[in-house]
Amino acid sequence: MAKDYKFSISVYIDNEELLPATIASITADKEFFRNSIQIVLIDSLVTKESTELCLKYTDDYPENIYFVDCQGENMAECFSDARVICTGAYVSFIRAGDEYSYEALKKLSEEPAFTKAPAICIAAETSKRRNGSVPYNFGAKDGTIKLKTNPDKVSLILGAYFFRNDTIVNVRFKKSLSSDFTMAFILDYFYHIGSYVYTSKFKFISPYPAENDIKNLKEQYNKSYFTDSIIRFAIPMLETKGNSAVIMNMVMYLIYIKLACGLGERYMFTMGPNGVNDFFNLISDAMQNIDDAVILNRNIARRALFPSTLTFKMLRLKYHNKALKPDIDFFPIGNSSQFEFRDASLRPRKMKTSGGFIATLGGALISSSEHIDVKIMSLKAEGSNLYISGCVTDISFLDRIEYKLFAISNRERIQFKDYHFYSLKTLFEIPFDKDHGFTITIPLKNIKEMTVLSFYISIDKINYKLRFSFGSTAAHLTEKFPHSYCVSGGRLITFDLEKRSITIRRATSFMQSHHERLFLSDVKKAVSVQKYLKIKRLRKRYHSTIDKYAERRIWLMCDSKNANSEDAHDIYNYINSLHDKRGIEVFYSHREINPDDSFIMTAFQSNNLASGTMTQKIIAMNADVIISNGHNVYKNLGFEDGEEIYYRDLLMADIVSFGDGISMLRSAQSENKMYDDTALRFCGSEQEYERLIHPIYGYDQKHLFAFGYPHMDTLMSVPSKQILVCPAMRRGFAKYAHIGYQNFTTEPLYSVFNSFIADRKLLSALHENNCNLVLILPEELAKQEYLWNKSEYVSVSSFENLGYKETIEKSAMLITDYSNIAFDFAYMRRPIIYYQNPSVSLQNNISTFSYRESGFGDVVTDADELVERVISTINSNFEVSAEYLKRRKEFFAFDDRNNCKRIANAIYDFEYNNKVPTADVKGGFGEVKPKPEPQPIAKQASNQEKAEKTIKPVEKKPQSQQPKKAIKPKEEYEEVEHQGIIYSDVPKKQEIGYSKEQKISQKYRPRPTEPPHQSEQYTERRVQPQQTQQIRYAEAPKRQRPVEPPYQPKQHTTERQVQLQQTQQIRYAEAPKRQRPAEPPRQPKQHTTERQVQPQRQQTQQIRYAEAPKKQPRPVQPQRSSGARYAEPSQQRNPQKSSEARRVAQSRTTAQRKAPTSQESVKQTTAQPKHADKKSKKSFRIF
């Protein structure tokens, strides 16, 4: 008799190594497992190991675990077969490796909703790794989810659901769908069932990525993921069940996920240009069955990691109308009103608004003034101005002529200046949207006490205040912490998101310490205790080292991990090798400090810093300049993803950047100035300069210079007989790390280059000329050397293993399609062949350089022709033709191997002299003082001319007065051999002080015996001067101190001072001597009790009260009317009488002050109030 199981769990096995973890999580509670759980093991592998493992579990639990052999079937077919066996109340479908949290099934069975809900969904975590897993969030809250009102609140993780067995009888797994069958099953289920219960108390943990985990999603690297999924799943689902809001929302969500895979640099060139056009057409066909309100649903766009600002662009794609414009409704500010629109559930909703505008189309909400965001990318005080740059997002539904952007600072209007930088949003390399770039300038002299800045948009002469955010490290602020602050140009900058304002004021130490405490309190609330202590310790250490580094000029260098050249390291070595560094301290941040690495041993180890350490981060915060090749500088310095937001206000260094060698590719997205707010960008040629000076890159003539690359100064020109084959890196190669490297053999690039290195004619030529060939693979394919045809003269490796600089220096020739390495070979005057086979597609963004017209070698498209060119180049001893040498000379900006010096001088002038850098290499770093130019030799006069001249007699000076001439010893030369070269003009070293005989005698003289120890004599140089000095001291008479005269009083010379002195002496003479009164005889102290003392005190107090005069009553003054401001004329004082009364009062007080009587003194003492002096001081302080 079959048991009444509460749960039936079907486990699909495609990896038997992951199965034990799944079984362990289900059988955590043995008793509950034996009584309530059924497991169906579905083996699709059917190997010896998997079969033995499944049979072992069935033997251990024969009543609970069942085994099904499904060899050759896909996952949809396996789940369909297993569903028939499942007899439990609730059924779940999972894969080997999936787990449940501890006792989740037992506790779930005790929930009140159990056995009542049609389906139960628990919280899910996906992509489980060693470092944790990714929480799956789809916006649902605990409780019953009614899909009629929340059609987008559906989880697409199949293993997180427990379906009631009687509700899935009519729902099938579609075997025709290979990857989307789980989503099709869930959507088909909820098409018939309108609700489910969600609980976040229990967790489902899976090692496989979720549908929106684009970083780990393997399916995106196959073309079928984009096109076949739309054809086989999306369009049929919408055609049959398109009347359901759930189906429309979730299919649109899946379309947004596929579009998100093609955003910007995420796209790995899975589809060509024709494939992208077909994909967009399929999306347009699918959206014909989706309502406009669903397409504009920003919630599902954000969940798919797709920019919500592009939802209106998708509406234009649906109707194939680029000129489609929304209807804009304006609401006056301050008046609350209601606006009706249709939401994602296709039902009318009302929204309250108190101002602003709302853009709609057919009743569907497109955007509003609340959605427009001012994203600040750079905020910096430079010179006498404060510059704020950024872009305004979610404004593409408006035309430029329809609105105006401006800022208001202290009631002063500041217009936005258009700032052209790369703000495009591309989908599959096609520009889809562009933000409005801007910059504003605020003079620092206008910022006195406090300046409040706000951003506005004006439409139809109505101004609306906009919200703002901070989009990069160069903004130095972050909206994640309300009390984030920064100091730039002596100004403290804070913000208030509620008031939508930025406050700028003068920075004081008190204000900085106050905001530091507030910022740390925000951080403490947002992170764990351990992370908070780490952040606090680093910030505290920085503030304690400000004085230490305040006067030091620090330059920090770092190279990108993925870069081939090491330009920052070359500049570091150059400055360190100079005698005069002009006060510059240079540091180098290396990602791996290894004592055995020659990279470090050649440098100065004292200033080498390990990347990511606290010391290195402190140096980065105190540096004036950070030099790096490539963008994302702080990531190169070891800051983890998201870590820099805690230190944005401290990272104020100017960024100096290089590219990874000369590049002619269109890469405005990765080389844009706005990423790091690059202060100086250096390039290697005029053509590269023309490419980067385009407005889309964001540079101007003050920040971009063609001064060469530092690594070119150190390139040698002594190659060996080595041929380097290096195809260019394609971003599409990254997909093979996910789908398997063995699939790379299907690439046309593999077949083209693999057949070339295996050509017999080429191999015989290599053998005859004793040459070798090295094929360099990209980093993604470096571990798959076994796929290539290697031989005695052909090797396969990568720059990571061989080293970039060492490899190109040894190579005498380069074969490539369009790699940037060709520019380094051209600089070294070595032959190049461009092998551009038609079957190998080039990258879409290569169009700025003509290899036939401007290249440095022949362009070959045929394999046989390539072999012939290589053999002819070997026979010519790798000679370069004059035409390509001429192109080389015209291409490179400089060829004097002074790039390091030129760049170092430019950085110094820009940073400390406030000069525009120039290409002059005179002066600056390491410049030797110029030698004086030799004077021209005068023409010798003839004998006749000498005779004609009159010779004047010269007076001879005494020999003592004549200056002595320094006798220069005659130089002797000797031959010296150095590195195989004999130099015969090396001056011989002179040994001064000894002749040859003395030198020999000194060499063989025996060592004298040491004299007995004497008391230490403090001698300067010789003994004789000391003895003479002692004799002089003995003969000298002793110095006697002069006798001081008796003290005389100071004589006053002025007449006034004499009169005062005489008067004072008379007074002193007439004054009687003060006599000390006789003291009464001492009486012994009477010890009385407190009871005896108290009557005496009362008696004394009564006598004092009796002697005191009675207080006279105060005369009553007439009351003034409360409304009268001035007194009546009769009550006004007479000025003459008041002055006379004042003089009489003053005379009386003077007389009383001179001779007060005892009675009057008592009256004055009693009339004075108690603590009158303290009260007056206190009231003054209050006043």
PDB file of C-alpha atoms in Angstrom, residues 845-1018:
ATOM      1  CA  ASN A 845      33.756  48.966 -34.536  1.00  0.00           C
ATOM      2  CA  ILE A 846      36.897  48.871 -36.708  1.00  0.00           C
ATOM      3  CA  SER A 847      36.654  51.639 -39.305  1.00  0.00           C
ATOM      4  CA  THR A 848      38.950  54.516 -38.337  1.00  0.00           C
ATOM      5  CA  PHE A 849      42.198  53.133 -39.806  1.00  0.00           C
ATOM      6  CA  SER A 850      42.858  52.062 -43.391  1.00  0.00           C
ATOM      7  CA  TYR A 851      45.327  49.182 -43.380  1.00  0.00           C
ATOM      8  CA  ARG A 852      45.897  49.346 -47.135  1.00  0.00           C
ATOM      9  CA  GLU A 853      46.457  53.110 -47.305  1.00  0.00           C
ATOM     10  CA  SER A 854      48.061  53.797 -43.907  1.00  0.00           C
ATOM     11  CA  GLY A 855      49.250  50.394 -42.688  1.00  0.00           C
ATOM     12  CA  PHE A 856      52.875  49.416 -42.160  1.00  0.00           C
ATOM     13  CA  GLY A 857      52.843  46.197 -44.172  1.00  0.00           C
ATOM     14  CA  ASP A 858      51.176  44.192 -46.912  1.00  0.00           C
ATOM     15  CA  VAL A 859      47.494  43.249 -46.572  1.00  0.00           C
ATOM     16  CA  VAL A 860      46.965  39.583 -47.518  1.00  0.00           C
ATOM     17  CA  THR A 861      43.646  37.751 -47.857  1.00  0.00           C
ATOM     18  CA  ASP A 862      44.761  34.361 -49.247  1.00  0.00           C
ATOM     19  CA  ALA A 863      46.562  31.621 -47.269  1.00  0.00           C
ATOM     20  CA  ASP A 864      48.966  30.664 -50.094  1.00  0.00           C
ATOM     21  CA  GLU A 865      49.892  34.283 -50.679  1.00  0.00           C
ATOM     22  CA  LEU A 866      50.578  34.680 -46.975  1.00  0.00           C
ATOM     23  CA  VAL A 867      53.049  31.772 -46.985  1.00  0.00           C
ATOM     24  CA  GLU A 868      54.868  33.223 -50.007  1.00  0.00           C
ATOM     25  CA  ARG A 869      55.180  36.668 -48.347  1.00  0.00           C
ATOM     26  CA  VAL A 870      56.516  35.133 -45.139  1.00  0.00           C
ATOM     27  CA  ILE A 871      59.171  33.106 -47.000  1.00  0.00           C
ATOM     28  CA  SER A 872      60.275  36.140 -49.062  1.00  0.00           C
ATOM     29  CA  THR A 873      60.568  38.230 -45.877  1.00  0.00           C
ATOM     30  CA  ILE A 874      62.724  35.545 -44.226  1.00  0.00           C
ATOM     31  CA  ASN A 875      64.992  35.393 -47.298  1.00  0.00           C
ATOM     32  CA  SER A 876      65.419  39.198 -47.254  1.00  0.00           C
ATOM     33  CA  ASN A 877      66.680  38.985 -43.675  1.00  0.00           C
ATOM     34  CA  PHE A 878      63.458  40.665 -42.383  1.00  0.00           C
ATOM     35  CA  GLU A 879      64.011  43.891 -44.271  1.00  0.00           C
ATOM     36  CA  VAL A 880      61.341  46.610 -44.273  1.00  0.00           C
ATOM     37  CA  SER A 881      60.552  48.439 -47.503  1.00  0.00           C
ATOM     38  CA  ALA A 882      61.168  52.165 -47.812  1.00  0.00           C
ATOM     39  CA  GLU A 883      57.479  52.892 -48.354  1.00  0.00           C
ATOM     40  CA  TYR A 884      56.470  51.498 -44.974  1.00  0.00           C
ATOM     41  CA  LEU A 885      59.367  53.270 -43.253  1.00  0.00           C
ATOM     42  CA  LYS A 886      58.064  56.521 -44.716  1.00  0.00           C
ATOM     43  CA  ARG A 887      54.547  55.771 -43.399  1.00  0.00           C
ATOM     44  CA  ARG A 888      56.064  55.030 -39.998  1.00  0.00           C
ATOM     45  CA  LYS A 889      57.830  58.389 -39.898  1.00  0.00           C
ATOM     46  CA  GLU A 890      54.614  60.212 -40.796  1.00  0.00           C
ATOM     47  CA  PHE A 891      52.508  58.293 -38.293  1.00  0.00           C
ATOM     48  CA  PHE A 892      54.383  58.538 -34.978  1.00  0.00           C
ATOM     49  CA  ALA A 893      54.463  61.874 -33.225  1.00  0.00           C
ATOM     50  CA  PHE A 894      57.979  61.430 -31.785  1.00  0.00           C
ATOM     51  CA  ASP A 895      60.882  59.074 -32.364  1.00  0.00           C
ATOM     52  CA  ASP A 896      63.492  60.470 -29.961  1.00  0.00           C
ATOM     53  CA  ARG A 897      62.944  57.990 -27.071  1.00  0.00           C
ATOM     54  CA  ASN A 898      62.135  60.914 -24.762  1.00  0.00           C
ATOM     55  CA  ASN A 899      58.466  60.067 -24.239  1.00  0.00           C
ATOM     56  CA  CYS A 900      58.909  59.462 -20.495  1.00  0.00           C
ATOM     57  CA  LYS A 901      60.642  62.795 -20.008  1.00  0.00           C
ATOM     58  CA  ARG A 902      58.128  64.635 -22.158  1.00  0.00           C
ATOM     59  CA  ILE A 903      55.184  63.163 -20.253  1.00  0.00           C
ATOM     60  CA  ALA A 904      56.757  63.723 -16.814  1.00  0.00           C
ATOM     61  CA  ASN A 905      57.398  67.387 -17.640  1.00  0.00           C
ATOM     62  CA  ALA A 906      53.829  67.771 -18.912  1.00  0.00           C
ATOM     63  CA  ILE A 907      52.347  66.322 -15.723  1.00  0.00           C
ATOM     64  CA  TYR A 908      54.558  68.544 -13.553  1.00  0.00           C
ATOM     65  CA  ASP A 909      53.653  71.735 -15.464  1.00  0.00           C
ATOM     66  CA  PHE A 910      49.958  70.907 -15.418  1.00  0.00           C
ATOM     67  CA  GLU A 911      49.886  70.008 -11.730  1.00  0.00           C
ATOM     68  CA  TYR A 912      52.197  72.562 -10.083  1.00  0.00           C
ATOM     69  CA  ASN A 913      52.856  75.363 -12.593  1.00  0.00           C
ATOM     70  CA  ASN A 914      49.300  75.645 -13.963  1.00  0.00           C
ATOM     71  CA  LYS A 915      50.680  75.568 -17.503  1.00  0.00           C
ATOM     72  CA  VAL A 916      49.417  73.954 -20.653  1.00  0.00           C
ATOM     73  CA  PRO A 917      51.892  71.105 -21.311  1.00  0.00           C
ATOM     74  CA  THR A 918      54.261  71.394 -24.253  1.00  0.00           C
ATOM     75  CA  ALA A 919      56.336  68.821 -26.131  1.00  0.00           C
ATOM     76  CA  ASP A 920      59.612  70.516 -25.198  1.00  0.00           C
ATOM     77  CA  VAL A 921      62.069  68.159 -23.468  1.00  0.00           C
ATOM     78  CA  LYS A 922      64.546  70.855 -22.448  1.00  0.00           C
ATOM     79  CA  GLY A 923      64.724  71.528 -18.725  1.00  0.00           C
ATOM     80  CA  GLY A 924      62.472  69.770 -16.286  1.00  0.00           C
ATOM     81  CA  PHE A 925      63.237  66.337 -14.925  1.00  0.00           C
ATOM     82  CA  GLY A 926      66.822  65.136 -14.916  1.00  0.00           C
ATOM     83  CA  GLU A 927      68.183  67.927 -17.109  1.00  0.00           C
ATOM     84  CA  VAL A 928      71.968  68.294 -16.950  1.00  0.00           C
ATOM     85  CA  LYS A 929      73.372  71.815 -16.904  1.00  0.00           C
ATOM     86  CA  PRO A 930      74.490  72.712 -20.429  1.00  0.00           C
ATOM     87  CA  LYS A 931      78.243  72.870 -20.999  1.00  0.00           C
ATOM     88  CA  PRO A 932      79.668  76.252 -21.999  1.00  0.00           C
ATOM     89  CA  GLU A 933      80.133  76.559 -25.711  1.00  0.00           C
ATOM     90  CA  PRO A 934      83.828  76.548 -26.812  1.00  0.00           C
ATOM     91  CA  GLN A 935      85.135  79.968 -27.811  1.00  0.00           C
ATOM     92  CA  PRO A 936      86.416  80.287 -31.398  1.00  0.00           C
ATOM     93  CA  ILE A 937      90.224  80.119 -31.680  1.00  0.00           C
ATOM     94  CA  ALA A 938      91.750  83.443 -32.702  1.00  0.00           C
ATOM     95  CA  LYS A 939      93.786  83.548 -35.898  1.00  0.00           C
ATOM     96  CA  GLN A 940      97.543  83.512 -35.248  1.00  0.00           C
ATOM     97  CA  ALA A 941      99.364  86.667 -36.330  1.00  0.00           C
ATOM     98  CA  SER A 942     102.286  86.522 -38.731  1.00  0.00           C
ATOM     99  CA  ASN A 943     105.863  87.469 -37.767  1.00  0.00           C
ATOM    100  CA  GLN A 944     105.566  90.748 -39.635  1.00  0.00           C
ATOM    101  CA  GLU A 945     102.405  91.678 -37.724  1.00  0.00           C
ATOM    102  CA  LYS A 946     104.153  90.845 -34.478  1.00  0.00           C
ATOM    103  CA  ALA A 947     107.052  93.082 -35.342  1.00  0.00           C
ATOM    104  CA  GLU A 948     104.802  95.989 -36.222  1.00  0.00           C
ATOM    105  CA  LYS A 949     103.079  95.842 -32.841  1.00  0.00           C
ATOM    106  CA  THR A 950     104.560  97.873 -30.020  1.00  0.00           C
ATOM    107  CA  ILE A 951     105.272  95.840 -26.979  1.00  0.00           C
ATOM    108  CA  LYS A 952     104.451  97.570 -23.728  1.00  0.00           C
ATOM    109  CA  PRO A 953     106.676  96.785 -20.751  1.00  0.00           C
ATOM    110  CA  VAL A 954     104.992  94.783 -18.060  1.00  0.00           C
ATOM    111  CA  GLU A 955     105.680  95.512 -14.432  1.00  0.00           C
ATOM    112  CA  LYS A 956     106.824  92.440 -12.619  1.00  0.00           C
ATOM    113  CA  LYS A 957     105.157  91.790  -9.321  1.00  0.00           C
ATOM    114  CA  PRO A 958     107.012  90.247  -6.436  1.00  0.00           C
ATOM    115  CA  GLN A 959     106.851  86.497  -6.312  1.00  0.00           C
ATOM    116  CA  SER A 960     104.826  86.590  -3.117  1.00  0.00           C
ATOM    117  CA  GLN A 961     102.076  88.683  -4.781  1.00  0.00           C
ATOM    118  CA  GLN A 962     101.760  86.561  -7.918  1.00  0.00           C
ATOM    119  CA  PRO A 963      98.916  84.031  -7.866  1.00  0.00           C
ATOM    120  CA  LYS A 964      99.963  80.429  -7.795  1.00  0.00           C
ATOM    121  CA  LYS A 965      98.823  78.325 -10.734  1.00  0.00           C
ATOM    122  CA  ALA A 966      97.330  74.891 -10.104  1.00  0.00           C
ATOM    123  CA  ILE A 967      99.520  72.245 -11.680  1.00  0.00           C
ATOM    124  CA  LYS A 968      97.299  69.699 -13.403  1.00  0.00           C
ATOM    125  CA  PRO A 969      98.823  66.231 -13.372  1.00  0.00           C
ATOM    126  CA  LYS A 970      99.269  64.616 -16.727  1.00  0.00           C
ATOM    127  CA  GLU A 971      96.506  62.089 -17.433  1.00  0.00           C
ATOM    128  CA  GLU A 972      97.377  58.522 -18.248  1.00  0.00           C
ATOM    129  CA  TYR A 973      95.048  56.245 -20.190  1.00  0.00           C
ATOM    130  CA  GLU A 974      94.461  52.515 -20.127  1.00  0.00           C
ATOM    131  CA  GLU A 975      92.450  49.930 -22.042  1.00  0.00           C
ATOM    132  CA  VAL A 976      89.240  48.592 -20.441  1.00  0.00           C
ATOM    133  CA  GLU A 977      87.047  45.771 -21.751  1.00  0.00           C
ATOM    134  CA  HIS A 978      83.273  46.095 -21.091  1.00  0.00           C
ATOM    135  CA  GLN A 979      80.625  43.737 -22.552  1.00  0.00           C
ATOM    136  CA  GLY A 980      83.008  42.569 -25.288  1.00  0.00           C
ATOM    137  CA  ILE A 981      84.051  46.095 -26.358  1.00  0.00           C
ATOM    138  CA  ILE A 982      87.604  47.416 -25.708  1.00  0.00           C
ATOM    139  CA  TYR A 983      87.796  51.092 -24.793  1.00  0.00           C
ATOM    140  CA  SER A 984      91.324  52.632 -25.062  1.00  0.00           C
ATOM    141  CA  ASP A 985      90.495  56.183 -23.956  1.00  0.00           C
ATOM    142  CA  VAL A 986      89.581  55.488 -20.334  1.00  0.00           C
ATOM    143  CA  PRO A 987      91.555  57.734 -17.937  1.00  0.00           C
ATOM    144  CA  LYS A 988      93.752  55.787 -15.559  1.00  0.00           C
ATOM    145  CA  LYS A 989      92.975  56.254 -11.870  1.00  0.00           C
ATOM    146  CA  GLN A 990      95.560  58.434 -10.093  1.00  0.00           C
ATOM    147  CA  GLU A 991      96.499  57.617  -6.548  1.00  0.00           C
ATOM    148  CA  ILE A 992      97.371  60.840  -4.749  1.00  0.00           C
ATOM    149  CA  GLY A 993      99.707  61.098  -1.761  1.00  0.00           C
ATOM    150  CA  TYR A 994     102.173  58.266  -2.424  1.00  0.00           C
ATOM    151  CA  SER A 995     104.796  57.550  -5.075  1.00  0.00           C
ATOM    152  CA  LYS A 996     105.203  54.112  -6.563  1.00  0.00           C
ATOM    153  CA  GLU A 997     107.968  53.170  -4.098  1.00  0.00           C
ATOM    154  CA  GLN A 998     105.984  54.511  -1.139  1.00  0.00           C
ATOM    155  CA  LYS A 999     102.978  52.609  -2.310  1.00  0.00           C
ATOM    156  CA  ILE A1000     104.950  49.336  -2.380  1.00  0.00           C
ATOM    157  CA  SER A1001     106.495  49.997   1.046  1.00  0.00           C
ATOM    158  CA  GLN A1002     103.092  50.764   2.507  1.00  0.00           C
ATOM    159  CA  LYS A1003     101.757  47.568   1.059  1.00  0.00           C
ATOM    160  CA  TYR A1004     104.373  45.299   2.669  1.00  0.00           C
ATOM    161  CA  ARG A1005     105.074  47.255   5.884  1.00  0.00           C
ATOM    162  CA  PRO A1006     104.391  45.132   8.984  1.00  0.00           C
ATOM    163  CA  ARG A1007     101.563  46.188  11.201  1.00  0.00           C
ATOM    164  CA  PRO A1008     102.895  48.217  14.176  1.00  0.00           C
ATOM    165  CA  THR A1009     102.202  47.051  17.686  1.00  0.00           C
ATOM    166  CA  GLU A1010      99.525  48.995  19.506  1.00  0.00           C
ATOM    167  CA  PRO A1011     100.783  51.312  22.311  1.00  0.00           C
ATOM    168  CA  PRO A1012      99.426  50.934  25.830  1.00  0.00           C
ATOM    169  CA  HIS A1013      96.065  52.535  26.461  1.00  0.00           C
ATOM    170  CA  GLN A1014      96.341  56.236  27.295  1.00  0.00           C
ATOM    171  CA  SER A1015      93.701  58.571  28.539  1.00  0.00           C
ATOM    172  CA  GLU A1016      91.719  59.894  25.619  1.00  0.00           C
ATOM    173  CA  GLN A1017      93.113  63.101  24.177  1.00  0.00           C
ATOM    174  CA  TYR A1018      90.558  65.255  22.438  1.00  0.00           C
TER     175      TYR A1018
END
